[in-house]
Amino acid sequence: MKPTTRATLAAVITGVTAAVGAAATPAVAATGTIPVPVPLDGVSRSLGVEMPQAVLDVPLLTPGVPEGPRFVSGRLMPERTVPQVPIRGALPGVNLRTPVPHLIGGGADHIGVGTPASALRTLTPGLALDAPLTPPNPGRAGLPDLKMPQAAVIGPVLQTVAGADLSTGPGR
């Protein structure tokens, strides 16, 4: 492939990527999710029946930077040997709307369920360990004393506020 062809191809790919990224950025920036419609129009047209409508909100998870080690006097190892990693994102959301036959009349009513994507903050589990030795003891010519080893698991954290809506309404 010639260098001019490579440069042209690279410019086209860069342009397409920038256009797709710019189109997706407002939706992603607002909720941290990407709305993905479930395509049921073809089934509706081929069967001649109104099908349910569904839109899923796919979350984007972004890991954060873990806290650095904190040294504590009297311990040989840092306070949190394996630090917790923060992860931000959103719980997936879903919007469903389906026709329900009107039992008394000839029309069709709709019922819908919506669970909006909600912000999610998590911390992965961590680990705190301490060696079975103390720091050097000046009273024993700089030799450490023995002590019981310590191990602790730092539990994970999950914070979110989820909600849902149930709605009914007239056709289409």
mmCIF file of C-alpha atoms in Angstrom:
data_model
loop_
_atom_site.group_PDB
_atom_site.id
_atom_site.type_symbol
_atom_site.label_atom_id
_atom_site.label_comp_id
_atom_site.label_asym_id
_atom_site.label_seq_id
_atom_site.Cartn_x
_atom_site.Cartn_y
_atom_site.Cartn_z
ATOM 1 C CA MET A 1 0.000 0.000 0.000
ATOM 2 C CA LYS A 2 1.387 3.415 -0.949
ATOM 3 C CA PRO A 3 2.075 6.018 1.725
ATOM 4 C CA THR A 4 -0.529 8.381 0.223
ATOM 5 C CA THR A 5 -3.162 5.635 0.346
ATOM 6 C CA ARG A 6 -2.291 4.916 3.977
ATOM 7 C CA ALA A 7 -2.532 8.593 4.872
ATOM 8 C CA THR A 8 -5.900 8.931 3.127
ATOM 9 C CA LEU A 9 -7.233 5.794 4.838
ATOM 10 C CA ALA A 10 -5.988 7.040 8.222
ATOM 11 C CA ALA A 11 -7.672 10.422 7.661
ATOM 12 C CA VAL A 12 -10.987 8.767 6.738
ATOM 13 C CA ILE A 13 -10.895 6.457 9.778
ATOM 14 C CA THR A 14 -10.033 9.404 12.039
ATOM 15 C CA GLY A 15 -12.928 11.445 10.624
ATOM 16 C CA VAL A 16 -15.433 8.612 11.052
ATOM 17 C CA THR A 17 -14.238 7.968 14.593
ATOM 18 C CA ALA A 18 -14.534 11.649 15.489
ATOM 19 C CA ALA A 19 -18.043 11.862 13.996
ATOM 20 C CA VAL A 20 -19.258 8.759 15.850
ATOM 21 C CA GLY A 21 -17.623 9.911 19.095
ATOM 22 C CA ALA A 22 -19.162 13.378 18.826
ATOM 23 C CA ALA A 23 -22.619 11.912 18.216
ATOM 24 C CA ALA A 24 -22.410 9.569 21.208
ATOM 25 C CA THR A 25 -20.805 12.031 23.634
ATOM 26 C CA PRO A 26 -23.932 14.015 24.742
ATOM 27 C CA ALA A 27 -25.922 10.887 25.652
ATOM 28 C CA VAL A 28 -22.985 9.299 27.443
ATOM 29 C CA ALA A 29 -22.029 12.475 29.300
ATOM 30 C CA ALA A 30 -25.553 12.977 30.648
ATOM 31 C CA THR A 31 -26.088 9.569 32.271
ATOM 32 C CA GLY A 32 -22.940 7.493 31.851
ATOM 33 C CA THR A 33 -24.902 5.002 29.743
ATOM 34 C CA ILE A 34 -25.512 4.338 26.073
ATOM 35 C CA PRO A 35 -29.172 3.841 25.043
ATOM 36 C CA VAL A 36 -29.581 0.748 22.858
ATOM 37 C CA PRO A 37 -33.014 0.260 21.243
ATOM 38 C CA VAL A 38 -34.141 -3.326 20.743
ATOM 39 C CA PRO A 39 -35.203 -3.598 17.069
ATOM 40 C CA LEU A 40 -38.672 -5.158 16.988
ATOM 41 C CA ASP A 41 -40.095 -3.094 14.087
ATOM 42 C CA GLY A 42 -39.405 -5.858 11.546
ATOM 43 C CA VAL A 43 -41.362 -8.391 13.580
ATOM 44 C CA SER A 44 -44.214 -5.920 13.983
ATOM 45 C CA ARG A 45 -44.413 -5.266 10.238
ATOM 46 C CA SER A 46 -44.091 -8.895 9.183
ATOM 47 C CA LEU A 47 -46.747 -10.198 11.600
ATOM 48 C CA GLY A 48 -49.012 -7.158 11.350
ATOM 49 C CA VAL A 49 -49.211 -6.970 15.139
ATOM 50 C CA GLU A 50 -48.056 -4.180 17.422
ATOM 51 C CA MET A 51 -44.991 -5.404 19.301
ATOM 52 C CA PRO A 52 -43.589 -4.205 22.613
ATOM 53 C CA GLN A 53 -40.986 -1.445 22.515
ATOM 54 C CA ALA A 54 -37.797 -1.827 24.508
ATOM 55 C CA VAL A 55 -34.797 0.427 25.067
ATOM 56 C CA LEU A 56 -31.870 -0.684 27.209
ATOM 57 C CA ASP A 57 -29.359 1.689 28.818
ATOM 58 C CA VAL A 58 -25.952 0.000 28.799
ATOM 59 C CA PRO A 59 -23.674 1.394 31.532
ATOM 60 C CA LEU A 60 -20.095 2.484 31.083
ATOM 61 C CA LEU A 61 -17.835 1.623 34.008
ATOM 62 C CA THR A 62 -14.766 3.760 34.640
ATOM 63 C CA PRO A 63 -12.189 2.612 37.178
ATOM 64 C CA GLY A 64 -10.601 5.261 39.344
ATOM 65 C CA VAL A 65 -7.200 5.583 40.953
ATOM 66 C CA PRO A 66 -6.698 3.607 44.171
ATOM 67 C CA GLU A 67 -5.395 5.350 47.252
ATOM 68 C CA GLY A 68 -1.672 4.998 47.814
ATOM 69 C CA PRO A 69 -0.176 3.109 50.742
ATOM 70 C CA ARG A 70 -0.397 4.726 54.183
ATOM 71 C CA PHE A 71 2.379 3.847 56.559
ATOM 72 C CA VAL A 72 1.527 3.615 60.264
ATOM 73 C CA SER A 73 4.064 3.715 63.060
ATOM 74 C CA GLY A 74 4.519 0.333 64.712
ATOM 75 C CA ARG A 75 3.842 -1.655 61.532
ATOM 76 C CA LEU A 76 6.267 -2.931 58.917
ATOM 77 C CA MET A 77 3.734 -3.016 56.084
ATOM 78 C CA PRO A 78 1.408 -0.255 54.878
ATOM 79 C CA GLU A 79 -2.089 0.030 56.366
ATOM 80 C CA ARG A 80 -3.816 -1.254 53.219
ATOM 81 C CA THR A 81 -1.552 -3.730 51.478
ATOM 82 C CA VAL A 82 -3.989 -4.258 48.583
ATOM 83 C CA PRO A 83 -5.898 -0.981 48.204
ATOM 84 C CA GLN A 84 -9.540 -0.676 47.212
ATOM 85 C CA VAL A 85 -10.134 0.507 43.621
ATOM 86 C CA PRO A 86 -13.018 2.950 43.080
ATOM 87 C CA ILE A 87 -15.264 2.236 40.088
ATOM 88 C CA ARG A 88 -17.919 4.668 38.874
ATOM 89 C CA GLY A 89 -20.675 3.963 36.419
ATOM 90 C CA ALA A 90 -24.397 3.365 36.328
ATOM 91 C CA LEU A 91 -26.867 0.578 36.905
ATOM 92 C CA PRO A 92 -28.408 -0.532 33.619
ATOM 93 C CA GLY A 93 -31.759 1.008 32.816
ATOM 94 C CA VAL A 94 -34.635 -0.320 30.758
ATOM 95 C CA ASN A 95 -37.764 1.187 29.251
ATOM 96 C CA LEU A 96 -40.478 -1.261 28.176
ATOM 97 C CA ARG A 97 -43.848 -0.383 26.651
ATOM 98 C CA THR A 98 -46.282 -3.009 25.453
ATOM 99 C CA PRO A 99 -49.840 -3.052 24.119
ATOM 100 C CA VAL A 100 -52.513 -4.541 26.340
ATOM 101 C CA PRO A 101 -55.871 -5.402 24.711
ATOM 102 C CA HIS A 102 -58.729 -3.325 26.023
ATOM 103 C CA LEU A 103 -61.093 -5.885 27.486
ATOM 104 C CA ILE A 104 -64.362 -3.918 27.205
ATOM 105 C CA GLY A 105 -63.899 -1.860 24.024
ATOM 106 C CA GLY A 106 -62.147 -2.539 20.744
ATOM 107 C CA GLY A 107 -59.107 -0.255 21.304
ATOM 108 C CA ALA A 108 -55.709 -1.078 22.718
ATOM 109 C CA ASP A 109 -54.142 0.495 25.793
ATOM 110 C CA HIS A 110 -50.470 0.473 26.657
ATOM 111 C CA ILE A 111 -48.601 -0.285 29.835
ATOM 112 C CA GLY A 112 -45.007 0.716 30.415
ATOM 113 C CA VAL A 113 -42.259 0.052 32.917
ATOM 114 C CA GLY A 114 -39.200 2.244 33.156
ATOM 115 C CA THR A 115 -36.183 1.871 35.350
ATOM 116 C CA PRO A 116 -33.864 4.780 34.607
ATOM 117 C CA ALA A 117 -30.139 4.270 34.752
ATOM 118 C CA SER A 118 -28.940 5.355 38.169
ATOM 119 C CA ALA A 119 -25.489 6.432 39.249
ATOM 120 C CA LEU A 120 -23.333 3.727 40.823
ATOM 121 C CA ARG A 121 -20.261 4.111 43.040
ATOM 122 C CA THR A 122 -18.321 1.055 44.144
ATOM 123 C CA LEU A 123 -15.076 0.127 45.828
ATOM 124 C CA THR A 124 -13.498 -3.263 45.221
ATOM 125 C CA PRO A 125 -12.471 -5.400 48.207
ATOM 126 C CA GLY A 126 -9.075 -4.650 49.721
ATOM 127 C CA LEU A 127 -6.616 -6.466 51.940
ATOM 128 C CA ALA A 128 -4.714 -5.352 55.033
ATOM 129 C CA LEU A 129 -1.765 -7.456 56.168
ATOM 130 C CA ASP A 130 0.925 -7.071 58.801
ATOM 131 C CA ALA A 131 4.120 -9.057 59.170
ATOM 132 C CA PRO A 132 4.830 -11.210 62.246
ATOM 133 C CA LEU A 133 7.715 -8.885 63.166
ATOM 134 C CA THR A 134 7.801 -5.487 64.835
ATOM 135 C CA PRO A 135 9.979 -2.616 63.639
ATOM 136 C CA PRO A 136 13.600 -2.743 64.856
ATOM 137 C CA ASN A 137 13.846 -2.551 68.645
ATOM 138 C CA PRO A 138 16.716 -0.341 69.843
ATOM 139 C CA GLY A 139 16.723 -2.173 73.216
ATOM 140 C CA ARG A 140 17.612 -5.455 71.473
ATOM 141 C CA ALA A 141 20.455 -4.141 69.307
ATOM 142 C CA GLY A 142 18.087 -3.323 66.442
ATOM 143 C CA LEU A 143 16.524 -6.781 66.207
ATOM 144 C CA PRO A 144 12.742 -6.966 65.741
ATOM 145 C CA ASP A 145 10.399 -8.659 68.204
ATOM 146 C CA LEU A 146 7.959 -11.402 67.235
ATOM 147 C CA LYS A 147 4.222 -10.772 67.236
ATOM 148 C CA MET A 148 1.094 -12.371 65.851
ATOM 149 C CA PRO A 149 0.586 -11.833 62.115
ATOM 150 C CA GLN A 150 -2.505 -9.861 61.131
ATOM 151 C CA ALA A 151 -4.749 -10.182 58.088
ATOM 152 C CA ALA A 152 -8.016 -8.419 57.330
ATOM 153 C CA VAL A 153 -10.298 -8.218 54.315
ATOM 154 C CA ILE A 154 -11.725 -4.778 53.649
ATOM 155 C CA GLY A 155 -15.274 -5.258 52.419
ATOM 156 C CA PRO A 156 -16.551 -3.916 49.103
ATOM 157 C CA VAL A 157 -18.767 -0.826 48.936
ATOM 158 C CA LEU A 158 -21.809 -0.360 46.698
ATOM 159 C CA GLN A 159 -23.758 2.916 46.666
ATOM 160 C CA THR A 160 -26.708 3.691 44.394
ATOM 161 C CA VAL A 161 -30.279 4.918 44.432
ATOM 162 C CA ALA A 162 -32.491 2.903 42.076
ATOM 163 C CA GLY A 163 -36.015 3.749 41.016
ATOM 164 C CA ALA A 164 -38.777 2.590 38.690
ATOM 165 C CA ASP A 165 -41.915 3.971 37.018
ATOM 166 C CA LEU A 166 -45.087 2.126 36.053
ATOM 167 C CA SER A 167 -47.301 3.908 33.531
ATOM 168 C CA THR A 168 -50.411 3.296 31.469
ATOM 169 C CA GLY A 169 -51.786 5.224 28.530
ATOM 170 C CA PRO A 170 -53.711 5.242 25.284
ATOM 171 C CA GLY A 171 -52.497 3.588 22.050
ATOM 172 C CA ARG A 172 -49.312 4.148 20.066
#
